[in-house]
């Protein structure tokens, strides 16, 4: 009987030992849960004030008449979305086309005149060469007769005749040089005229090309003329195009916060629907509202432009720094588990996880500021925290990356 009681007590003891010491997953032959972890970081941040701002169209693109004439609009209306190189309107180019045809005929005529002048110049050069040879022959004859006349071998009238013939040859040579010089000058003038006509032709073709008024960028038509067809002078505005790059954010920032704002490269915020945005400081507008003690500040939008932001005066909200930067504790948002009274995380210690309640603050990008409950350097579970219990043994599938602790500036 005592042996039977001993066996029963031993079995009960072994059962309680297995139930208490051995994890549940080990009792059923399961492996330790696999998790991914991250390291709690210390980052320099500033306390922030959320201030309402507005979208402003800092610069629109103007679509203007390129020439004087009648303009016919395409099938566009104010507010339509257009793509780059879409045809917005077209100007009547009938007169320019006629002028271009006349210029082309003038250019052909000028080219023919250039060809004729070059041919005449070449002939005149040949005649000049012959005149020079004739002058040399007559000069040699005159010189020979001069020697004979000096010896009284020939009468003096023959020498006079030879001198007249030489002078006539010289005159013909000079006349040929004059004619050749004029032809050279005419050729240069004709070539200049041809180049001027070419410039006018290029201008006419450019006017015809520019008469197709296309969208210089993708965007939205902010304004358009109400007439489908009308006469416009060169430079008169036909439409205004607002591209996504035209938008900036303007916020009336208290003067006391401007110094803190200048120290920050990028700031976060949200549009009217709550979608997050990122912007960077561009400039302060040099005017101040004495009643509110604020100055308009312009910000460049870094993140993608949301539909809620694509309107002049659309409401946005930016987180403006309210003091100097201070070290704060941040963790990935994936690590946080909500419950009825707040939030908690699982802290990893020696391959075991332990639940810890924490207090959180603002959101910075994909991380959340922890105001109480964690210290920099601790390891927390970011993935695989579903079903974890306090004290459970786990398997880490990715080693943590030790971040650098950023000191406040």
mmCIF file of C-alpha atoms in Angstrom:
data_model
loop_
_atom_site.group_PDB
_atom_site.id
_atom_site.type_symbol
_atom_site.label_atom_id
_atom_site.label_comp_id
_atom_site.label_asym_id
_atom_site.label_seq_id
_atom_site.Cartn_x
_atom_site.Cartn_y
_atom_site.Cartn_z
ATOM 1 C CA UNK A 1 0.000 0.000 0.000
ATOM 2 C CA UNK A 2 2.794 2.418 0.861
ATOM 3 C CA UNK A 3 4.494 1.605 -2.463
ATOM 4 C CA UNK A 4 1.310 2.502 -4.343
ATOM 5 C CA UNK A 5 1.062 5.866 -2.503
ATOM 6 C CA UNK A 6 4.752 6.565 -3.215
ATOM 7 C CA UNK A 7 4.277 6.020 -6.958
ATOM 8 C CA UNK A 8 1.216 8.323 -7.008
ATOM 9 C CA UNK A 9 3.067 11.115 -5.148
ATOM 10 C CA UNK A 10 6.062 10.767 -7.467
ATOM 11 C CA UNK A 11 3.836 11.053 -10.552
ATOM 12 C CA UNK A 12 2.104 14.173 -9.161
ATOM 13 C CA UNK A 13 5.482 15.763 -8.390
ATOM 14 C CA UNK A 14 6.815 15.112 -11.877
ATOM 15 C CA UNK A 15 3.631 16.561 -13.389
ATOM 16 C CA UNK A 16 3.895 19.809 -11.415
ATOM 17 C CA UNK A 17 7.620 20.073 -12.217
ATOM 18 C CA UNK A 18 6.969 19.751 -15.951
ATOM 19 C CA UNK A 19 4.039 22.179 -15.817
ATOM 20 C CA UNK A 20 5.974 24.885 -13.940
ATOM 21 C CA UNK A 21 9.515 24.596 -15.311
ATOM 22 C CA UNK A 22 8.920 23.530 -18.914
ATOM 23 C CA UNK A 23 7.349 26.153 -21.227
ATOM 24 C CA UNK A 24 4.040 25.309 -22.846
ATOM 25 C CA UNK A 25 5.558 25.339 -26.352
ATOM 26 C CA UNK A 26 8.141 22.734 -25.170
ATOM 27 C CA UNK A 27 5.465 20.460 -23.645
ATOM 28 C CA UNK A 28 3.820 20.110 -27.030
ATOM 29 C CA UNK A 29 7.082 19.772 -28.985
ATOM 30 C CA UNK A 30 6.916 23.306 -30.443
ATOM 31 C CA UNK A 31 9.982 25.513 -31.104
ATOM 32 C CA UNK A 32 10.563 28.892 -29.443
ATOM 33 C CA UNK A 33 8.687 31.793 -31.137
ATOM 34 C CA UNK A 34 10.792 33.705 -33.671
ATOM 35 C CA UNK A 35 10.922 37.467 -33.298
ATOM 36 C CA UNK A 36 12.618 40.525 -34.744
ATOM 37 C CA UNK A 37 13.947 43.164 -32.408
ATOM 38 C CA UNK A 38 15.102 46.777 -32.442
ATOM 39 C CA UNK A 39 17.180 48.873 -30.109
ATOM 40 C CA UNK A 40 15.727 51.776 -28.164
ATOM 41 C CA UNK A 41 17.354 54.961 -29.496
ATOM 42 C CA UNK A 42 18.131 58.351 -28.024
ATOM 43 C CA UNK A 43 17.521 61.167 -30.526
ATOM 44 C CA UNK A 44 17.789 64.944 -30.272
ATOM 45 C CA UNK A 45 14.349 66.496 -30.836
ATOM 46 C CA UNK A 46 12.528 69.666 -29.942
ATOM 47 C CA UNK A 47 9.143 70.043 -28.270
ATOM 48 C CA UNK A 48 6.727 71.084 -30.993
ATOM 49 C CA UNK A 49 3.702 73.301 -31.377
ATOM 50 C CA UNK A 50 1.164 72.324 -34.013
ATOM 51 C CA UNK A 51 0.310 75.471 -36.022
ATOM 52 C CA UNK A 52 -2.220 75.785 -38.830
ATOM 53 C CA UNK A 53 -0.900 76.899 -42.204
ATOM 54 C CA UNK A 54 -2.099 77.184 -45.776
ATOM 55 C CA UNK A 55 -1.051 76.169 -49.244
ATOM 56 C CA UNK A 56 0.005 79.036 -51.493
ATOM 57 C CA UNK A 57 0.713 79.050 -55.215
ATOM 58 C CA UNK A 58 4.038 80.857 -55.274
ATOM 59 C CA UNK A 59 4.354 80.981 -59.058
ATOM 60 C CA UNK A 60 2.054 79.938 -61.897
ATOM 61 C CA UNK A 61 3.136 79.240 -65.456
ATOM 62 C CA UNK A 62 1.709 81.676 -68.005
ATOM 63 C CA UNK A 63 0.489 80.564 -71.430
ATOM 64 C CA UNK A 64 0.557 83.700 -73.593
ATOM 65 C CA UNK A 65 -0.065 84.572 -77.240
ATOM 66 C CA UNK A 66 3.149 84.195 -79.220
ATOM 67 C CA UNK A 67 2.009 86.421 -82.108
ATOM 68 C CA UNK A 68 -0.773 88.843 -82.915
ATOM 69 C CA UNK A 69 -3.794 87.004 -84.237
ATOM 70 C CA UNK A 70 -6.907 84.970 -83.623
ATOM 71 C CA UNK A 71 -6.616 82.259 -80.957
ATOM 72 C CA UNK A 72 -8.791 79.144 -80.873
ATOM 73 C CA UNK A 73 -8.921 77.283 -77.561
ATOM 74 C CA UNK A 74 -8.869 73.519 -77.257
ATOM 75 C CA UNK A 75 -11.440 71.503 -75.329
ATOM 76 C CA UNK A 76 -10.141 72.718 -71.976
ATOM 77 C CA UNK A 77 -11.836 74.517 -69.138
ATOM 78 C CA UNK A 78 -10.641 76.117 -65.917
ATOM 79 C CA UNK A 79 -9.631 73.462 -63.386
ATOM 80 C CA UNK A 80 -8.814 70.755 -65.937
ATOM 81 C CA UNK A 81 -5.730 68.605 -65.385
ATOM 82 C CA UNK A 82 -3.304 68.713 -68.319
ATOM 83 C CA UNK A 83 -0.112 66.885 -69.132
ATOM 84 C CA UNK A 84 3.103 68.367 -70.436
ATOM 85 C CA UNK A 85 2.962 69.196 -74.196
ATOM 86 C CA UNK A 86 -0.855 69.024 -74.327
ATOM 87 C CA UNK A 87 -2.246 71.478 -76.910
ATOM 88 C CA UNK A 88 -4.064 74.235 -74.993
ATOM 89 C CA UNK A 89 -4.820 76.637 -77.866
ATOM 90 C CA UNK A 90 -3.755 77.381 -81.421
ATOM 91 C CA UNK A 91 -3.263 80.708 -83.189
ATOM 92 C CA UNK A 92 -4.177 81.515 -86.796
ATOM 93 C CA UNK A 93 -0.970 81.428 -88.874
ATOM 94 C CA UNK A 94 -2.368 81.977 -92.397
ATOM 95 C CA UNK A 95 -0.623 85.346 -92.814
ATOM 96 C CA UNK A 96 2.648 84.011 -91.475
ATOM 97 C CA UNK A 97 2.485 81.040 -93.861
ATOM 98 C CA UNK A 98 1.970 83.416 -96.809
ATOM 99 C CA UNK A 99 4.869 85.572 -95.644
ATOM 100 C CA UNK A 100 6.996 82.440 -95.308
ATOM 101 C CA UNK A 101 6.192 81.432 -98.895
ATOM 102 C CA UNK A 102 7.272 84.878 -100.124
ATOM 103 C CA UNK A 103 10.484 84.646 -98.134
ATOM 104 C CA UNK A 104 11.243 81.229 -99.594
ATOM 105 C CA UNK A 105 10.804 82.637 -103.118
ATOM 106 C CA UNK A 106 13.047 85.581 -102.267
ATOM 107 C CA UNK A 107 15.641 83.198 -100.910
ATOM 108 C CA UNK A 108 15.540 81.119 -104.110
ATOM 109 C CA UNK A 109 15.887 84.295 -106.199
ATOM 110 C CA UNK A 110 18.788 85.467 -104.058
ATOM 111 C CA UNK A 111 20.559 82.126 -104.352
ATOM 112 C CA UNK A 112 20.205 82.337 -108.144
ATOM 113 C CA UNK A 113 21.628 85.859 -108.098
ATOM 114 C CA UNK A 114 24.548 84.643 -105.985
ATOM 115 C CA UNK A 115 25.232 81.919 -108.563
ATOM 116 C CA UNK A 116 25.142 84.429 -111.430
ATOM 117 C CA UNK A 117 27.418 86.855 -109.617
ATOM 118 C CA UNK A 118 29.937 84.126 -108.880
ATOM 119 C CA UNK A 119 29.943 83.095 -112.561
ATOM 120 C CA UNK A 120 30.447 86.690 -113.710
ATOM 121 C CA UNK A 121 33.224 87.115 -111.166
ATOM 122 C CA UNK A 122 35.016 84.040 -112.456
ATOM 123 C CA UNK A 123 34.809 85.326 -116.045
ATOM 124 C CA UNK A 124 36.032 88.743 -114.979
ATOM 125 C CA UNK A 125 39.002 87.166 -113.229
ATOM 126 C CA UNK A 126 39.910 85.446 -116.526
ATOM 127 C CA UNK A 127 39.596 88.739 -118.411
ATOM 128 C CA UNK A 128 41.781 90.450 -115.812
ATOM 129 C CA UNK A 129 44.463 87.811 -116.268
ATOM 130 C CA UNK A 130 44.382 88.372 -120.050
ATOM 131 C CA UNK A 131 44.520 92.143 -119.564
ATOM 132 C CA UNK A 132 47.566 91.763 -117.335
ATOM 133 C CA UNK A 133 49.311 89.637 -119.968
ATOM 134 C CA UNK A 134 48.431 92.176 -122.677
ATOM 135 C CA UNK A 135 49.792 94.978 -120.517
ATOM 136 C CA UNK A 136 53.066 93.110 -120.012
ATOM 137 C CA UNK A 137 53.416 92.541 -123.763
ATOM 138 C CA UNK A 138 52.730 96.175 -124.617
ATOM 139 C CA UNK A 139 55.103 97.346 -121.912
ATOM 140 C CA UNK A 140 57.888 95.143 -123.309
ATOM 141 C CA UNK A 141 57.205 96.424 -126.840
ATOM 142 C CA UNK A 142 57.270 100.034 -125.670
ATOM 143 C CA UNK A 143 60.534 99.500 -123.796
ATOM 144 C CA UNK A 144 62.149 97.937 -126.903
ATOM 145 C CA UNK A 145 60.995 100.754 -129.169
ATOM 146 C CA UNK A 146 62.224 103.292 -126.620
ATOM 147 C CA UNK A 147 65.745 101.869 -126.940
ATOM 148 C CA UNK A 148 65.547 101.898 -130.752
ATOM 149 C CA UNK A 149 64.227 105.450 -130.798
ATOM 150 C CA UNK A 150 67.089 106.544 -128.562
ATOM 151 C CA UNK A 151 69.486 105.204 -131.209
ATOM 152 C CA UNK A 152 67.475 106.923 -133.989
ATOM 153 C CA UNK A 153 66.767 103.544 -135.566
ATOM 154 C CA UNK A 154 62.984 104.182 -135.729
ATOM 155 C CA UNK A 155 61.015 107.369 -135.962
ATOM 156 C CA UNK A 156 59.577 108.922 -132.795
ATOM 157 C CA UNK A 157 55.932 108.549 -133.914
ATOM 158 C CA UNK A 158 56.223 104.743 -133.694
ATOM 159 C CA UNK A 159 57.316 105.115 -130.075
ATOM 160 C CA UNK A 160 54.324 107.365 -129.405
ATOM 161 C CA UNK A 161 52.001 104.790 -130.932
ATOM 162 C CA UNK A 162 53.504 102.018 -128.753
ATOM 163 C CA UNK A 163 53.087 104.196 -125.650
ATOM 164 C CA UNK A 164 49.402 104.810 -126.469
ATOM 165 C CA UNK A 165 48.832 101.094 -126.980
ATOM 166 C CA UNK A 166 50.468 100.335 -123.620
ATOM 167 C CA UNK A 167 48.335 102.915 -121.858
ATOM 168 C CA UNK A 168 45.187 101.471 -123.423
ATOM 169 C CA UNK A 169 46.184 97.985 -122.204
ATOM 170 C CA UNK A 170 46.818 99.378 -118.737
ATOM 171 C CA UNK A 171 43.439 101.118 -118.773
ATOM 172 C CA UNK A 172 41.710 97.859 -119.780
ATOM 173 C CA UNK A 173 43.473 96.085 -116.906
ATOM 174 C CA UNK A 174 42.317 98.699 -114.399
ATOM 175 C CA UNK A 175 38.766 98.541 -115.751
ATOM 176 C CA UNK A 176 38.767 94.770 -115.328
ATOM 177 C CA UNK A 177 39.979 95.177 -111.729
ATOM 178 C CA UNK A 178 37.181 97.679 -111.085
ATOM 179 C CA UNK A 179 34.553 95.372 -112.519
ATOM 180 C CA UNK A 180 35.911 92.441 -110.509
ATOM 181 C CA UNK A 181 35.889 94.491 -107.288
ATOM 182 C CA UNK A 182 32.263 95.492 -107.902
ATOM 183 C CA UNK A 183 31.287 91.885 -108.522
ATOM 184 C CA UNK A 184 33.006 90.835 -105.291
ATOM 185 C CA UNK A 185 31.119 93.559 -103.411
ATOM 186 C CA UNK A 186 27.814 92.586 -105.037
ATOM 187 C CA UNK A 187 28.429 88.965 -104.117
ATOM 188 C CA UNK A 188 29.035 89.851 -100.449
ATOM 189 C CA UNK A 189 25.916 92.039 -100.324
ATOM 190 C CA UNK A 190 23.826 89.324 -101.947
ATOM 191 C CA UNK A 191 25.121 86.739 -99.496
ATOM 192 C CA UNK A 192 24.258 89.052 -96.582
ATOM 193 C CA UNK A 193 20.784 89.522 -98.040
ATOM 194 C CA UNK A 194 20.419 85.744 -98.306
ATOM 195 C CA UNK A 195 21.431 85.333 -94.666
ATOM 196 C CA UNK A 196 18.928 88.000 -93.581
ATOM 197 C CA UNK A 197 16.199 86.211 -95.514
ATOM 198 C CA UNK A 198 17.234 82.956 -93.824
ATOM 199 C CA UNK A 199 16.856 84.642 -90.427
ATOM 200 C CA UNK A 200 13.387 85.894 -91.375
ATOM 201 C CA UNK A 201 12.452 82.412 -92.569
ATOM 202 C CA UNK A 202 13.616 80.928 -89.270
ATOM 203 C CA UNK A 203 11.595 83.551 -87.369
ATOM 204 C CA UNK A 204 8.503 82.803 -89.443
ATOM 205 C CA UNK A 205 8.847 79.082 -88.867
ATOM 206 C CA UNK A 206 9.400 79.687 -85.138
ATOM 207 C CA UNK A 207 6.253 81.833 -85.035
ATOM 208 C CA UNK A 208 4.302 79.069 -86.741
ATOM 209 C CA UNK A 209 5.662 76.537 -84.259
ATOM 210 C CA UNK A 210 5.008 78.774 -81.251
ATOM 211 C CA UNK A 211 1.467 79.404 -82.459
ATOM 212 C CA UNK A 212 0.710 75.949 -81.049
ATOM 213 C CA UNK A 213 0.299 76.920 -77.407
ATOM 214 C CA UNK A 214 1.216 73.799 -75.436
ATOM 215 C CA UNK A 215 1.397 73.132 -71.713
ATOM 216 C CA UNK A 216 4.988 73.723 -70.519
ATOM 217 C CA UNK A 217 4.487 71.269 -67.629
ATOM 218 C CA UNK A 218 1.934 68.917 -66.138
ATOM 219 C CA UNK A 219 -0.525 70.552 -63.789
ATOM 220 C CA UNK A 220 -3.938 72.163 -63.424
ATOM 221 C CA UNK A 221 -5.390 75.086 -65.375
ATOM 222 C CA UNK A 222 -5.855 77.740 -62.696
ATOM 223 C CA UNK A 223 -7.505 80.239 -65.056
ATOM 224 C CA UNK A 224 -8.455 80.528 -68.728
ATOM 225 C CA UNK A 225 -9.974 83.076 -71.027
ATOM 226 C CA UNK A 226 -13.742 82.766 -71.302
ATOM 227 C CA UNK A 227 -13.735 83.084 -75.117
ATOM 228 C CA UNK A 228 -13.364 79.983 -77.274
ATOM 229 C CA UNK A 229 -12.071 82.187 -80.104
ATOM 230 C CA UNK A 230 -10.697 85.712 -79.859
ATOM 231 C CA UNK A 231 -8.046 88.117 -81.074
ATOM 232 C CA UNK A 232 -4.996 88.352 -78.841
ATOM 233 C CA UNK A 233 -1.924 90.515 -79.119
ATOM 234 C CA UNK A 234 1.533 89.117 -78.563
ATOM 235 C CA UNK A 235 2.187 88.606 -74.847
ATOM 236 C CA UNK A 236 -1.449 88.674 -73.714
ATOM 237 C CA UNK A 237 -2.300 85.878 -71.270
ATOM 238 C CA UNK A 238 -4.560 83.076 -72.420
ATOM 239 C CA UNK A 239 -4.280 80.660 -69.483
ATOM 240 C CA UNK A 240 -2.446 80.086 -66.203
ATOM 241 C CA UNK A 241 -1.053 76.645 -65.416
ATOM 242 C CA UNK A 242 -0.368 75.578 -61.848
ATOM 243 C CA UNK A 243 2.060 72.678 -61.536
ATOM 244 C CA UNK A 244 2.663 70.681 -58.326
ATOM 245 C CA UNK A 245 6.023 72.437 -58.017
ATOM 246 C CA UNK A 246 4.203 75.778 -57.794
ATOM 247 C CA UNK A 247 2.855 75.055 -54.315
ATOM 248 C CA UNK A 248 4.484 76.048 -51.044
ATOM 249 C CA UNK A 249 3.299 76.068 -47.446
ATOM 250 C CA UNK A 250 2.911 79.359 -45.601
ATOM 251 C CA UNK A 251 2.598 79.439 -41.816
ATOM 252 C CA UNK A 252 2.305 82.461 -39.533
ATOM 253 C CA UNK A 253 5.000 81.585 -36.997
ATOM 254 C CA UNK A 254 5.370 83.467 -33.691
ATOM 255 C CA UNK A 255 8.528 85.562 -33.679
ATOM 256 C CA UNK A 256 9.696 83.833 -30.482
ATOM 257 C CA UNK A 257 9.844 80.476 -32.319
ATOM 258 C CA UNK A 258 11.733 81.629 -35.426
ATOM 259 C CA UNK A 259 15.134 81.029 -33.840
ATOM 260 C CA UNK A 260 14.267 77.397 -33.069
ATOM 261 C CA UNK A 261 12.802 76.924 -36.554
ATOM 262 C CA UNK A 262 16.025 78.029 -38.254
ATOM 263 C CA UNK A 263 17.905 75.184 -36.536
ATOM 264 C CA UNK A 264 15.703 72.463 -38.060
ATOM 265 C CA UNK A 265 16.293 71.127 -41.575
ATOM 266 C CA UNK A 266 12.943 69.344 -41.996
ATOM 267 C CA UNK A 267 9.644 69.435 -40.140
ATOM 268 C CA UNK A 268 6.595 67.189 -40.176
ATOM 269 C CA UNK A 269 2.925 67.972 -40.479
ATOM 270 C CA UNK A 270 -0.366 66.832 -41.976
ATOM 271 C CA UNK A 271 -2.943 67.935 -44.514
ATOM 272 C CA UNK A 272 -6.658 68.474 -43.922
ATOM 273 C CA UNK A 273 -7.329 64.725 -44.156
ATOM 274 C CA UNK A 274 -4.617 63.822 -41.648
ATOM 275 C CA UNK A 275 -2.136 62.498 -44.218
ATOM 276 C CA UNK A 276 1.437 63.102 -43.103
ATOM 277 C CA UNK A 277 3.729 65.505 -44.959
ATOM 278 C CA UNK A 278 7.334 66.655 -44.751
ATOM 279 C CA UNK A 279 8.610 70.149 -45.540
ATOM 280 C CA UNK A 280 11.781 72.192 -45.246
ATOM 281 C CA UNK A 281 12.290 75.829 -44.279
ATOM 282 C CA UNK A 282 12.776 78.164 -47.279
ATOM 283 C CA UNK A 283 12.467 81.791 -46.202
ATOM 284 C CA UNK A 284 10.782 84.341 -43.969
ATOM 285 C CA UNK A 285 8.520 86.891 -45.629
ATOM 286 C CA UNK A 286 9.746 90.354 -44.469
ATOM 287 C CA UNK A 287 6.505 91.500 -42.870
ATOM 288 C CA UNK A 288 5.099 91.113 -39.379
ATOM 289 C CA UNK A 289 1.603 91.117 -37.935
ATOM 290 C CA UNK A 290 1.887 93.353 -34.877
ATOM 291 C CA UNK A 291 -1.429 92.140 -33.454
ATOM 292 C CA UNK A 292 -0.451 88.462 -33.401
ATOM 293 C CA UNK A 293 3.335 88.854 -33.227
ATOM 294 C CA UNK A 294 3.827 86.453 -36.138
ATOM 295 C CA UNK A 295 5.673 86.452 -39.457
ATOM 296 C CA UNK A 296 4.772 84.490 -42.599
ATOM 297 C CA UNK A 297 7.264 81.683 -43.240
ATOM 298 C CA UNK A 298 7.432 79.708 -46.483
ATOM 299 C CA UNK A 299 8.249 75.983 -46.607
ATOM 300 C CA UNK A 300 9.196 73.758 -49.549
ATOM 301 C CA UNK A 301 7.185 70.536 -49.714
ATOM 302 C CA UNK A 302 9.474 67.487 -49.705
ATOM 303 C CA UNK A 303 6.884 64.708 -49.548
ATOM 304 C CA UNK A 304 4.412 63.906 -52.308
ATOM 305 C CA UNK A 305 1.641 66.422 -52.835
ATOM 306 C CA UNK A 306 -1.679 64.936 -51.704
ATOM 307 C CA UNK A 307 -4.992 65.787 -53.433
ATOM 308 C CA UNK A 308 -6.087 67.698 -50.318
ATOM 309 C CA UNK A 309 -3.075 70.009 -50.682
ATOM 310 C CA UNK A 310 -3.538 70.848 -54.382
ATOM 311 C CA UNK A 311 -5.483 74.081 -53.931
ATOM 312 C CA UNK A 312 -4.574 77.628 -53.062
ATOM 313 C CA UNK A 313 -5.313 78.361 -49.377
ATOM 314 C CA UNK A 314 -5.837 74.649 -48.583
ATOM 315 C CA UNK A 315 -5.436 74.033 -44.845
ATOM 316 C CA UNK A 316 -2.389 72.184 -43.511
ATOM 317 C CA UNK A 317 -0.791 71.830 -40.102
ATOM 318 C CA UNK A 318 2.941 71.903 -39.317
ATOM 319 C CA UNK A 319 4.789 70.925 -36.153
ATOM 320 C CA UNK A 320 6.931 73.973 -35.345
ATOM 321 C CA UNK A 321 9.767 73.499 -32.788
ATOM 322 C CA UNK A 322 9.051 75.349 -29.548
ATOM 323 C CA UNK A 323 12.480 75.146 -27.866
ATOM 324 C CA UNK A 324 16.050 73.936 -28.326
ATOM 325 C CA UNK A 325 16.635 70.286 -29.141
ATOM 326 C CA UNK A 326 16.671 67.814 -26.249
ATOM 327 C CA UNK A 327 17.486 64.072 -26.119
ATOM 328 C CA UNK A 328 14.383 61.877 -26.227
ATOM 329 C CA UNK A 329 13.785 58.121 -26.378
ATOM 330 C CA UNK A 330 12.244 56.773 -29.599
ATOM 331 C CA UNK A 331 11.156 53.293 -30.699
ATOM 332 C CA UNK A 332 9.629 51.876 -33.908
ATOM 333 C CA UNK A 333 5.853 52.123 -34.011
ATOM 334 C CA UNK A 334 5.624 48.368 -34.766
ATOM 335 C CA UNK A 335 6.829 47.587 -31.239
ATOM 336 C CA UNK A 336 3.830 49.179 -29.490
ATOM 337 C CA UNK A 337 0.883 47.031 -28.387
ATOM 338 C CA UNK A 338 -2.234 48.903 -27.205
ATOM 339 C CA UNK A 339 -4.452 47.732 -24.348
ATOM 340 C CA UNK A 340 -7.324 49.197 -22.331
ATOM 341 C CA UNK A 341 -5.248 51.393 -20.004
ATOM 342 C CA UNK A 342 -2.460 52.403 -22.403
ATOM 343 C CA UNK A 343 0.304 50.705 -24.385
ATOM 344 C CA UNK A 344 3.098 48.250 -23.646
ATOM 345 C CA UNK A 345 6.083 46.594 -25.324
ATOM 346 C CA UNK A 346 8.027 43.384 -24.859
ATOM 347 C CA UNK A 347 11.600 43.924 -23.681
ATOM 348 C CA UNK A 348 14.128 41.218 -24.599
ATOM 349 C CA UNK A 349 16.514 40.054 -21.863
ATOM 350 C CA UNK A 350 18.697 36.942 -22.287
ATOM 351 C CA UNK A 351 16.435 35.319 -24.939
ATOM 352 C CA UNK A 352 13.341 35.959 -22.845
ATOM 353 C CA UNK A 353 10.657 38.605 -23.267
ATOM 354 C CA UNK A 354 9.070 40.636 -20.495
ATOM 355 C CA UNK A 355 6.072 42.886 -20.803
ATOM 356 C CA UNK A 356 6.576 46.524 -19.814
ATOM 357 C CA UNK A 357 4.019 49.332 -19.761
ATOM 358 C CA UNK A 358 5.258 52.608 -21.290
ATOM 359 C CA UNK A 359 4.067 56.172 -21.834
ATOM 360 C CA UNK A 360 4.367 57.632 -25.338
ATOM 361 C CA UNK A 361 4.416 61.110 -26.845
ATOM 362 C CA UNK A 362 4.528 62.474 -30.393
ATOM 363 C CA UNK A 363 5.284 60.612 -33.625
ATOM 364 C CA UNK A 364 8.507 61.306 -35.550
ATOM 365 C CA UNK A 365 8.406 59.731 -39.026
ATOM 366 C CA UNK A 366 7.974 55.969 -38.378
ATOM 367 C CA UNK A 367 9.111 56.188 -34.729
ATOM 368 C CA UNK A 368 7.299 57.176 -31.548
ATOM 369 C CA UNK A 369 8.686 59.175 -28.638
ATOM 370 C CA UNK A 370 8.642 57.295 -25.314
ATOM 371 C CA UNK A 371 8.270 59.575 -22.306
ATOM 372 C CA UNK A 372 8.533 56.874 -19.622
ATOM 373 C CA UNK A 373 9.328 53.176 -19.267
ATOM 374 C CA UNK A 374 12.389 52.602 -21.486
ATOM 375 C CA UNK A 375 16.043 53.599 -21.621
ATOM 376 C CA UNK A 376 18.367 53.911 -24.614
ATOM 377 C CA UNK A 377 20.074 50.661 -25.605
ATOM 378 C CA UNK A 378 17.356 48.248 -24.461
ATOM 379 C CA UNK A 379 16.075 45.671 -26.941
ATOM 380 C CA UNK A 380 12.379 45.444 -27.769
ATOM 381 C CA UNK A 381 10.292 43.163 -29.980
ATOM 382 C CA UNK A 382 9.118 44.709 -33.268
ATOM 383 C CA UNK A 383 7.791 41.654 -35.134
ATOM 384 C CA UNK A 384 6.383 38.404 -33.834
ATOM 385 C CA UNK A 385 4.973 39.913 -30.636
ATOM 386 C CA UNK A 386 1.542 38.366 -31.261
ATOM 387 C CA UNK A 387 0.827 35.731 -28.628
ATOM 388 C CA UNK A 388 3.919 36.453 -26.510
ATOM 389 C CA UNK A 389 3.616 36.123 -22.738
ATOM 390 C CA UNK A 390 5.682 37.473 -19.917
ATOM 391 C CA UNK A 391 8.818 35.373 -19.397
ATOM 392 C CA UNK A 392 8.531 33.389 -22.623
ATOM 393 C CA UNK A 393 11.757 32.174 -24.265
ATOM 394 C CA UNK A 394 12.166 33.371 -27.879
ATOM 395 C CA UNK A 395 14.481 33.020 -30.868
ATOM 396 C CA UNK A 396 15.890 36.235 -32.377
ATOM 397 C CA UNK A 397 16.109 35.947 -36.166
ATOM 398 C CA UNK A 398 17.847 39.283 -36.781
ATOM 399 C CA UNK A 399 20.589 40.752 -34.568
ATOM 400 C CA UNK A 400 19.963 44.332 -33.430
ATOM 401 C CA UNK A 401 21.893 47.212 -34.936
ATOM 402 C CA UNK A 402 23.405 49.445 -32.254
ATOM 403 C CA UNK A 403 22.446 53.064 -33.104
ATOM 404 C CA UNK A 404 24.494 56.090 -32.259
ATOM 405 C CA UNK A 405 23.117 58.263 -29.485
ATOM 406 C CA UNK A 406 22.555 61.780 -30.812
ATOM 407 C CA UNK A 407 23.453 64.524 -28.391
ATOM 408 C CA UNK A 408 21.425 67.756 -28.377
ATOM 409 C CA UNK A 409 22.951 70.654 -30.270
#
